[in-house]
Structure formats: structure tokens, C-alpha cells
Short mmCIF file of N, CA, C and O in Angstrom, two decimals:
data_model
loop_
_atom_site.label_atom_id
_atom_site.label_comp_id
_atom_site.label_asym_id
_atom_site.label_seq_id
_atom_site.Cartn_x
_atom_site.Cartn_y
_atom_site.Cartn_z
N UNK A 14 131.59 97.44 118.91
CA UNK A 14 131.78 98.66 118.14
C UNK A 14 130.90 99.76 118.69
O UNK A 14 129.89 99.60 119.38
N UNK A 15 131.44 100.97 118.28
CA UNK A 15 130.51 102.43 118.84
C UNK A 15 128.97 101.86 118.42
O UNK A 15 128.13 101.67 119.30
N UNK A 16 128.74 101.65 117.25
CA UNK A 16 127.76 101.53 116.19
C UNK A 16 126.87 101.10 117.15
O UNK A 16 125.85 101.65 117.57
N UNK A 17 127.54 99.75 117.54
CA UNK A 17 126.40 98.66 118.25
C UNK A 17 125.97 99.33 119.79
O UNK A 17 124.82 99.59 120.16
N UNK A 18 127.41 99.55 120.68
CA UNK A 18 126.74 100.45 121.60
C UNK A 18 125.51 101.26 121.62
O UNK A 18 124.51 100.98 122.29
N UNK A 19 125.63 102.18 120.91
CA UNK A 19 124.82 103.42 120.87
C UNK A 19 123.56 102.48 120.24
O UNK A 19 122.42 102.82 120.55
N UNK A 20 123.73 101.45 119.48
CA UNK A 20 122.14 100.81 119.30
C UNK A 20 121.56 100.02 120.50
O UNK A 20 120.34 100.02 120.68
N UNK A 21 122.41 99.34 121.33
CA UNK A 21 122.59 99.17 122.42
C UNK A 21 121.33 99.66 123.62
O UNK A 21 120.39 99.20 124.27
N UNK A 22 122.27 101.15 123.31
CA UNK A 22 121.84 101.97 124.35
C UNK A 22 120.20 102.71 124.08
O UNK A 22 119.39 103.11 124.91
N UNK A 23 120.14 102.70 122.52
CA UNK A 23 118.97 103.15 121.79
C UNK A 23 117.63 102.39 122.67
O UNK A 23 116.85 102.87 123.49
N UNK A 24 117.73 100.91 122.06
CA UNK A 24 117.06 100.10 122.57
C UNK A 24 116.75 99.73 124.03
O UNK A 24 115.86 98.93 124.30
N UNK A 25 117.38 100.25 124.81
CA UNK A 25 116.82 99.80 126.52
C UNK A 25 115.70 100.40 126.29
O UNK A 25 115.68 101.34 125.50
N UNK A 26 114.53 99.97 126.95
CA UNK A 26 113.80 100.44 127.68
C UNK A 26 113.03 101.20 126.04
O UNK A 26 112.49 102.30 126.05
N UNK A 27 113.09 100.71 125.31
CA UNK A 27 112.72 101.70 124.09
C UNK A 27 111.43 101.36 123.16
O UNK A 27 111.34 101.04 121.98
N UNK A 28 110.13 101.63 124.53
CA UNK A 28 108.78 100.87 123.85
C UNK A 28 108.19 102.04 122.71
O UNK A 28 106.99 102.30 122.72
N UNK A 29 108.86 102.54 121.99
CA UNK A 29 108.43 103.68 121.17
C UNK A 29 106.84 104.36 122.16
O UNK A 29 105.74 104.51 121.64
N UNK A 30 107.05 104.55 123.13
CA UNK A 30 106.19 105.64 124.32
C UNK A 30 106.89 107.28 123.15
O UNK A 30 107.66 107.55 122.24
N UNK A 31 105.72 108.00 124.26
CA UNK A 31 106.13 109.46 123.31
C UNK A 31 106.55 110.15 124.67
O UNK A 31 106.55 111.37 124.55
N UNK A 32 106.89 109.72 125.93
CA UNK A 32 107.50 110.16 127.48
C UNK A 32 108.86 110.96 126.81
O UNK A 32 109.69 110.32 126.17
N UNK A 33 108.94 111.78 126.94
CA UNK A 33 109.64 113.29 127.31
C UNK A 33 110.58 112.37 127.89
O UNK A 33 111.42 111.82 127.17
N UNK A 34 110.49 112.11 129.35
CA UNK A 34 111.62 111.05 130.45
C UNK A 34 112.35 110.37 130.13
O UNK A 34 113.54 110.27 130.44
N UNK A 35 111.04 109.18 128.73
CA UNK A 35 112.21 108.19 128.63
C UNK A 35 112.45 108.40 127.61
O UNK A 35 112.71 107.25 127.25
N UNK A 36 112.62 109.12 126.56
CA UNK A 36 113.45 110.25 125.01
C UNK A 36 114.88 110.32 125.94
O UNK A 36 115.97 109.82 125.64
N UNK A 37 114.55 111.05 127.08
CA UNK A 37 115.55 111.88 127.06
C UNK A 37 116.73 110.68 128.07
O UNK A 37 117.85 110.46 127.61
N UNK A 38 116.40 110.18 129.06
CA UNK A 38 116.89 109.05 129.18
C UNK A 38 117.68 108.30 128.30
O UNK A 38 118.86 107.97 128.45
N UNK A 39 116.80 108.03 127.18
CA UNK A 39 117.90 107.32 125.90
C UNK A 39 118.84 107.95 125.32
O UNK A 39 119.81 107.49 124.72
N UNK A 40 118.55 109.00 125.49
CA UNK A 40 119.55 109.93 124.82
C UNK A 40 121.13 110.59 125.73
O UNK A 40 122.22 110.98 125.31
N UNK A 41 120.58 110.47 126.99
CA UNK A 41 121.92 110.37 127.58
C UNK A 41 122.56 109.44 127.96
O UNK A 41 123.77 109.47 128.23
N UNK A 42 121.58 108.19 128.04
CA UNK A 42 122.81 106.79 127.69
C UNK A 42 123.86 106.44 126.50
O UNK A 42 124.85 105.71 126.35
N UNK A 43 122.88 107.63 125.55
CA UNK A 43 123.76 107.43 124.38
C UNK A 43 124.84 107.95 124.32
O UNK A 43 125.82 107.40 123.83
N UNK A 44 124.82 109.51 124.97
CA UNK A 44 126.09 109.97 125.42
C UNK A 44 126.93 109.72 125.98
O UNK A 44 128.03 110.24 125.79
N UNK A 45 126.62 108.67 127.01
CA UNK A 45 127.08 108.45 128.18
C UNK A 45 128.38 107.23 126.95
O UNK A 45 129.57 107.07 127.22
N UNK A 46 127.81 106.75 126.01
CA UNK A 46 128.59 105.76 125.49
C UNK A 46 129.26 106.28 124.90
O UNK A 46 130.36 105.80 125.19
N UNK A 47 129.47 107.44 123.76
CA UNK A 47 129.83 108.39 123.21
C UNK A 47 131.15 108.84 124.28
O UNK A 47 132.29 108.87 123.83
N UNK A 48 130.86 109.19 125.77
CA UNK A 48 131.95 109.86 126.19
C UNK A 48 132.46 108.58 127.27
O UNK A 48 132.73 108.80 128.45
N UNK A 49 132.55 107.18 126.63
CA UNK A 49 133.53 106.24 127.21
C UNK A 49 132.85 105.85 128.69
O UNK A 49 133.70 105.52 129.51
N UNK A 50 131.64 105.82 129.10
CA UNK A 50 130.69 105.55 129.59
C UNK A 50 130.62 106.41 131.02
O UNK A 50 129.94 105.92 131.92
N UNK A 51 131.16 107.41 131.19
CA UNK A 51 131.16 108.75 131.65
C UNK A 51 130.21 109.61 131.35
O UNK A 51 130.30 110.12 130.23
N UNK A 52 128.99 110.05 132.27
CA UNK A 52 127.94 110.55 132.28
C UNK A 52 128.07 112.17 132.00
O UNK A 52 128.97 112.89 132.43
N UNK A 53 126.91 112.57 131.13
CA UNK A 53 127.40 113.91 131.03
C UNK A 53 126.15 115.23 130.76
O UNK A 53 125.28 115.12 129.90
N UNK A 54 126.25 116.26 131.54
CA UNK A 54 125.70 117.12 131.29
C UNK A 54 125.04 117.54 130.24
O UNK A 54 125.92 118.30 129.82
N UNK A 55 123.89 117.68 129.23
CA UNK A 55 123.82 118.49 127.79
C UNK A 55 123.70 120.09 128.03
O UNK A 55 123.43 120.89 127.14
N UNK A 56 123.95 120.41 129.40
CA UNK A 56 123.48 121.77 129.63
C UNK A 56 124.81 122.41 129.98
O UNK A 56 125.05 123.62 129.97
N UNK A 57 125.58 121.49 130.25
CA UNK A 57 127.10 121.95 130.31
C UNK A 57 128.13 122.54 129.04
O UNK A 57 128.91 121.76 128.50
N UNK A 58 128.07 123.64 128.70
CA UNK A 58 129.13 124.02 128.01
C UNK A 58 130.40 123.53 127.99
O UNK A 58 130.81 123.20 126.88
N UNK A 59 131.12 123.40 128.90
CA UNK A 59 132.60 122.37 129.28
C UNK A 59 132.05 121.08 129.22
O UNK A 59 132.69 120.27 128.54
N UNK A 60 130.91 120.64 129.81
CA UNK A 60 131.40 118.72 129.23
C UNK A 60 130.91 118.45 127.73
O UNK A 60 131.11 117.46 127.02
N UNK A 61 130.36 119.38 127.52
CA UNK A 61 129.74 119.12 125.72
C UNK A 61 130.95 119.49 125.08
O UNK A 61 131.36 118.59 124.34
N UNK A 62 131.86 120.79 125.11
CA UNK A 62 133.09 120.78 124.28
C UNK A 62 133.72 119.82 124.32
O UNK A 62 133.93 119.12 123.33
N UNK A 63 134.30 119.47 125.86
CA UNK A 63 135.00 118.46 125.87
C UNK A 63 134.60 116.84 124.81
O UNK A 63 135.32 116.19 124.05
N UNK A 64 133.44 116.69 125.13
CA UNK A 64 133.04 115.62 124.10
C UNK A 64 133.17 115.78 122.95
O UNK A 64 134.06 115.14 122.38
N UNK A 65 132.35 116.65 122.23
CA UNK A 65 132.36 117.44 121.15
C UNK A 65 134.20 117.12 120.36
O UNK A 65 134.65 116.18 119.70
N UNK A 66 134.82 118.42 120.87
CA UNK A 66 135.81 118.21 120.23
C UNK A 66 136.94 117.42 120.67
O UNK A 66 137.85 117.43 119.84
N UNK A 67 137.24 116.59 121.96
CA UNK A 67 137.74 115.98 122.37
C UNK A 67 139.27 116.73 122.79
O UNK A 67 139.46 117.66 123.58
N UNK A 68 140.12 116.06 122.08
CA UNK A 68 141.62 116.79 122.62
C UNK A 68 142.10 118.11 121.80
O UNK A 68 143.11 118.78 122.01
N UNK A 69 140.96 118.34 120.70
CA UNK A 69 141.27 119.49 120.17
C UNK A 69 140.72 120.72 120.87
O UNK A 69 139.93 120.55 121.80
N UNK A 70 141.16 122.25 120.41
CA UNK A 70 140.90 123.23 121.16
C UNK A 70 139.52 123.20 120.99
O UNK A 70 139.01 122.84 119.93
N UNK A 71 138.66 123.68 122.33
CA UNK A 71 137.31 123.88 122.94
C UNK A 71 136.71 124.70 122.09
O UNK A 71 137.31 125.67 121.63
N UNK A 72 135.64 124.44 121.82
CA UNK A 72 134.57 125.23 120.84
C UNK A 72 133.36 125.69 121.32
O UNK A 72 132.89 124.89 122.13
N UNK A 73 132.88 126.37 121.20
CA UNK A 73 131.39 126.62 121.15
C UNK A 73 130.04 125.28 121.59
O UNK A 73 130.02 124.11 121.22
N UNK A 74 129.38 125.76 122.17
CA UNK A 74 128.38 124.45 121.83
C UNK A 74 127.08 124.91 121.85
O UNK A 74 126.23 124.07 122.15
N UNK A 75 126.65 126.21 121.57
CA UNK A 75 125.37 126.95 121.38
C UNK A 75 124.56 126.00 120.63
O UNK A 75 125.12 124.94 120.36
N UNK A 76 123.25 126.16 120.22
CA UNK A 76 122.55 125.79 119.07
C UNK A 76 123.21 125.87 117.89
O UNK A 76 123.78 124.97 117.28
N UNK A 77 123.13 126.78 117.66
CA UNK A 77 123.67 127.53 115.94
C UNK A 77 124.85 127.07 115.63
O UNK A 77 125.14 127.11 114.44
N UNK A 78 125.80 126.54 116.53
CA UNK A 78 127.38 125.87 116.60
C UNK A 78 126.42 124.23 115.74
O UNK A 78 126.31 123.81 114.59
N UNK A 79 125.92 123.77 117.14
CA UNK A 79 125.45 122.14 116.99
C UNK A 79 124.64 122.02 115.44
O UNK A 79 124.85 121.22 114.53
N UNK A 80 123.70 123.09 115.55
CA UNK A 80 123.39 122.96 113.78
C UNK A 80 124.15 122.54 112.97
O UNK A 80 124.03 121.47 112.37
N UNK A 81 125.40 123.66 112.80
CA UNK A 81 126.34 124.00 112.00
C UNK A 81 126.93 122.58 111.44
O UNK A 81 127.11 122.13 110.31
N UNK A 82 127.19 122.04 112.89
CA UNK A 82 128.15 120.80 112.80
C UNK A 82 127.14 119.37 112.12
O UNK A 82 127.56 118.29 111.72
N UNK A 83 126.17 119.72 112.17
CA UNK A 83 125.23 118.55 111.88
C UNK A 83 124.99 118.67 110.42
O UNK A 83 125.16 117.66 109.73
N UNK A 84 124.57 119.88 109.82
CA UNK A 84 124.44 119.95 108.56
C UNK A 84 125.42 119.93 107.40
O UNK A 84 125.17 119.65 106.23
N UNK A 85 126.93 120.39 108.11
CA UNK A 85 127.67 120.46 107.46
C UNK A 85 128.91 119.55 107.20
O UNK A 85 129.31 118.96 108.20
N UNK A 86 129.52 119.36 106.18
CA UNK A 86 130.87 118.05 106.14
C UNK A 86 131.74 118.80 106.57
O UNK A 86 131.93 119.93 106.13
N UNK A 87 132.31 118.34 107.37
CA UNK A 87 133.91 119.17 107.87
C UNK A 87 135.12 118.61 107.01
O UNK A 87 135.63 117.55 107.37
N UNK A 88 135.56 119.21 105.99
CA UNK A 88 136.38 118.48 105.07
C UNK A 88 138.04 117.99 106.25
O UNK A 88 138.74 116.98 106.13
N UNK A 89 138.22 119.27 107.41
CA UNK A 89 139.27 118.89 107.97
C UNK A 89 139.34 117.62 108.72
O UNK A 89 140.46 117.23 109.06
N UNK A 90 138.25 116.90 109.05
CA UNK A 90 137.83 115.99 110.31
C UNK A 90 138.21 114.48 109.23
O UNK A 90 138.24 114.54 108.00
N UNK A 91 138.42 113.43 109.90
CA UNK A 91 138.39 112.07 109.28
C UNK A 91 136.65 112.07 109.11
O UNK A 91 135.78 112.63 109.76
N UNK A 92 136.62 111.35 108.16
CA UNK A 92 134.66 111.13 108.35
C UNK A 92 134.42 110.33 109.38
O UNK A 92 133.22 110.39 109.67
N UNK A 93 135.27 109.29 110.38
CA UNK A 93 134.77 108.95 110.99
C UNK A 93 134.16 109.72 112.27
O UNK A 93 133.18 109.55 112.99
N UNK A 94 135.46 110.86 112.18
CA UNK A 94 135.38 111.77 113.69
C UNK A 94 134.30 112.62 112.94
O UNK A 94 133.62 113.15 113.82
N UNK A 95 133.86 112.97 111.77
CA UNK A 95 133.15 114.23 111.46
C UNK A 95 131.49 113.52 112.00
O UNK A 95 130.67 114.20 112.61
N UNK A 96 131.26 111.90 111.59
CA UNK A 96 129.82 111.14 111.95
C UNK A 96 129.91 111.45 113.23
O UNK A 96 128.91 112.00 113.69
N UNK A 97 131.03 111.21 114.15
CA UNK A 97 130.81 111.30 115.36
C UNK A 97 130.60 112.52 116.07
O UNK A 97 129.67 112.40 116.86
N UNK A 98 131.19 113.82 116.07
CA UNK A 98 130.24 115.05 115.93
C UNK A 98 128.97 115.48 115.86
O UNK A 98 128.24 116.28 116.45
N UNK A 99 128.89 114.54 114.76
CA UNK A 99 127.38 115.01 114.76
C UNK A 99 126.09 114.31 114.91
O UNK A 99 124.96 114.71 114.64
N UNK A 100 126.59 112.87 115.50
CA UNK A 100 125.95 112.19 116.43
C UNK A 100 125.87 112.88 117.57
O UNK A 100 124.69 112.84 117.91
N UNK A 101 126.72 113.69 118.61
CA UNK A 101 126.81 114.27 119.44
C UNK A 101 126.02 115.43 119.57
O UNK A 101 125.28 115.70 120.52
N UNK A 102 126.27 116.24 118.32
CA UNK A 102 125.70 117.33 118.26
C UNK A 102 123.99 117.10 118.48
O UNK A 102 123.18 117.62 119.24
N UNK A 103 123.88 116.08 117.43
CA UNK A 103 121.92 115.65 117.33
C UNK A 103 121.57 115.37 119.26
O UNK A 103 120.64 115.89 119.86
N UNK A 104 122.29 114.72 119.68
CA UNK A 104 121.86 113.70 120.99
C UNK A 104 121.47 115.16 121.90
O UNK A 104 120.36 115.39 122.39
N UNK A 105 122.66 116.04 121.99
CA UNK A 105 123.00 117.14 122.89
C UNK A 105 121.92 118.38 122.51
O UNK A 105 121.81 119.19 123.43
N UNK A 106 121.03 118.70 121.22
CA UNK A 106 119.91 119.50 120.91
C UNK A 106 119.03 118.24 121.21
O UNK A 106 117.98 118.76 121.58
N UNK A 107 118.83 116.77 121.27
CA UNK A 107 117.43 116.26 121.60
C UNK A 107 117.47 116.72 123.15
O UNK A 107 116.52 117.27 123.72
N UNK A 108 118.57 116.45 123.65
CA UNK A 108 118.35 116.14 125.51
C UNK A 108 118.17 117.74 125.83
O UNK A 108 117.34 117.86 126.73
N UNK A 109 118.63 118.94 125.42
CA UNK A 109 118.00 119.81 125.49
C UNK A 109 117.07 120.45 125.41
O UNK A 109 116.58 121.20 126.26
N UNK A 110 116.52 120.07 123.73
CA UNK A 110 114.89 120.10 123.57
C UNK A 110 113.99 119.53 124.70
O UNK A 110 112.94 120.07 125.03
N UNK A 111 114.56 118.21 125.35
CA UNK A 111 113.44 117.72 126.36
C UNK A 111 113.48 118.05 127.65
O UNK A 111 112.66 118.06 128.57
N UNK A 112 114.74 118.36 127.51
CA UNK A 112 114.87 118.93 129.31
C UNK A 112 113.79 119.79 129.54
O UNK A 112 112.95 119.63 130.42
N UNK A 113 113.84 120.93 128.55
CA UNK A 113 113.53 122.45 128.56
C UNK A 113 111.70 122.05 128.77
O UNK A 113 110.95 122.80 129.39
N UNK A 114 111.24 120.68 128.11
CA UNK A 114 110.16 120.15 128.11
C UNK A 114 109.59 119.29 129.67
O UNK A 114 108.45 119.04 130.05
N UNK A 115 110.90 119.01 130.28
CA UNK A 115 110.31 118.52 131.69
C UNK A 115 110.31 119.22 132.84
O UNK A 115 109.60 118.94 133.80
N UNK A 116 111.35 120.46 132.78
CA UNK A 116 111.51 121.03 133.82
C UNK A 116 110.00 121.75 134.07
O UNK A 116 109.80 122.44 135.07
#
């Protein structure tokens, strides 16, 4: 199941260290499971929509978008696709937060 994946992927390598590297590491394996184990940009506008909203029309993926989607219930979405959003959304502001922290 997704569930277990992404716990999966949580856990490699996951000595609760406070490394910037390996945060952000975990966090794009997590994506990486998220988008069918296809590696992906968080700095990319096109591969984050694409994930994001999948076969629906392309959206935004600013901060203030990824907030949006995290705090809020999307009554149109199944809840399963709305959790999954915003699993995405959280992963795609951590790996950003840390990038911006290693570069």
C-alpha cells in the first residue's frame, strides 16, 4: 500500500540526525514513491503540478497554493486523493525549506 511505502521510504536511513541532507533525502524518496517511483524535482513547477494534480488541469504550486491545499478540505476531491495532495504539498515545502538550507 501507498501508506506502507511512504513509511518505507520514511524509515531508510532515518537515525532521527537533525542533517538538512538526510531530511531532505527522505523526503524525496517519499516523493519519488508518491510519483510511481519516478524521481522528481521540488523546485520544478511542471513536475510538482504534474504530481500534484495528476491528469487534472495544471495548477499553481507556489507556497501560498501548497498551504492552501494542506490546510484546507477540498470538498470536490475523493478524501483519498484530497490526503494525497497534501501529503505532497507538506513533502514539496519540506524539500524546499531544506534545499534553500543547503545550497
Amino acid at each position: 500500500s501507498l501508506s506502507s511505502r511512504l513509511l518505507s521510504a520514511s524509515n531508510y536511513n532515518n537515525n532521527n540526525s537533525n542533517n538538512p541532507n538526510e531530511e531532505l533525502q527522505i523526503h524525496l524518496r517519499q516523493l519519488t514513491v508518491l510519483n510511481n517511483g519516478k524521481s522528481i524535482n521540488p523546485r520544478s513547477p511542471r513536475q510538482v503540478s504534474s504530481l500534484l494534480y495528476k491528469d487534472l488541469e495544471k495548477g499553481p504550486t507556489d507556497k501560498s497554493t501548497l498551504m492552501k491545499i494542506i490546510m484546507n478540505d477540498n470538498d470536490d476531491l475523493l478524501e483519498e486523493e484530497s490526503e494525497r495532495q497534501k501529503k505532497i504539498a507538506t513533502l514539496v515545502l519540506k524539500c524546499r525549506e531544506l534545499l534553500t538550507r543547503t545550497d
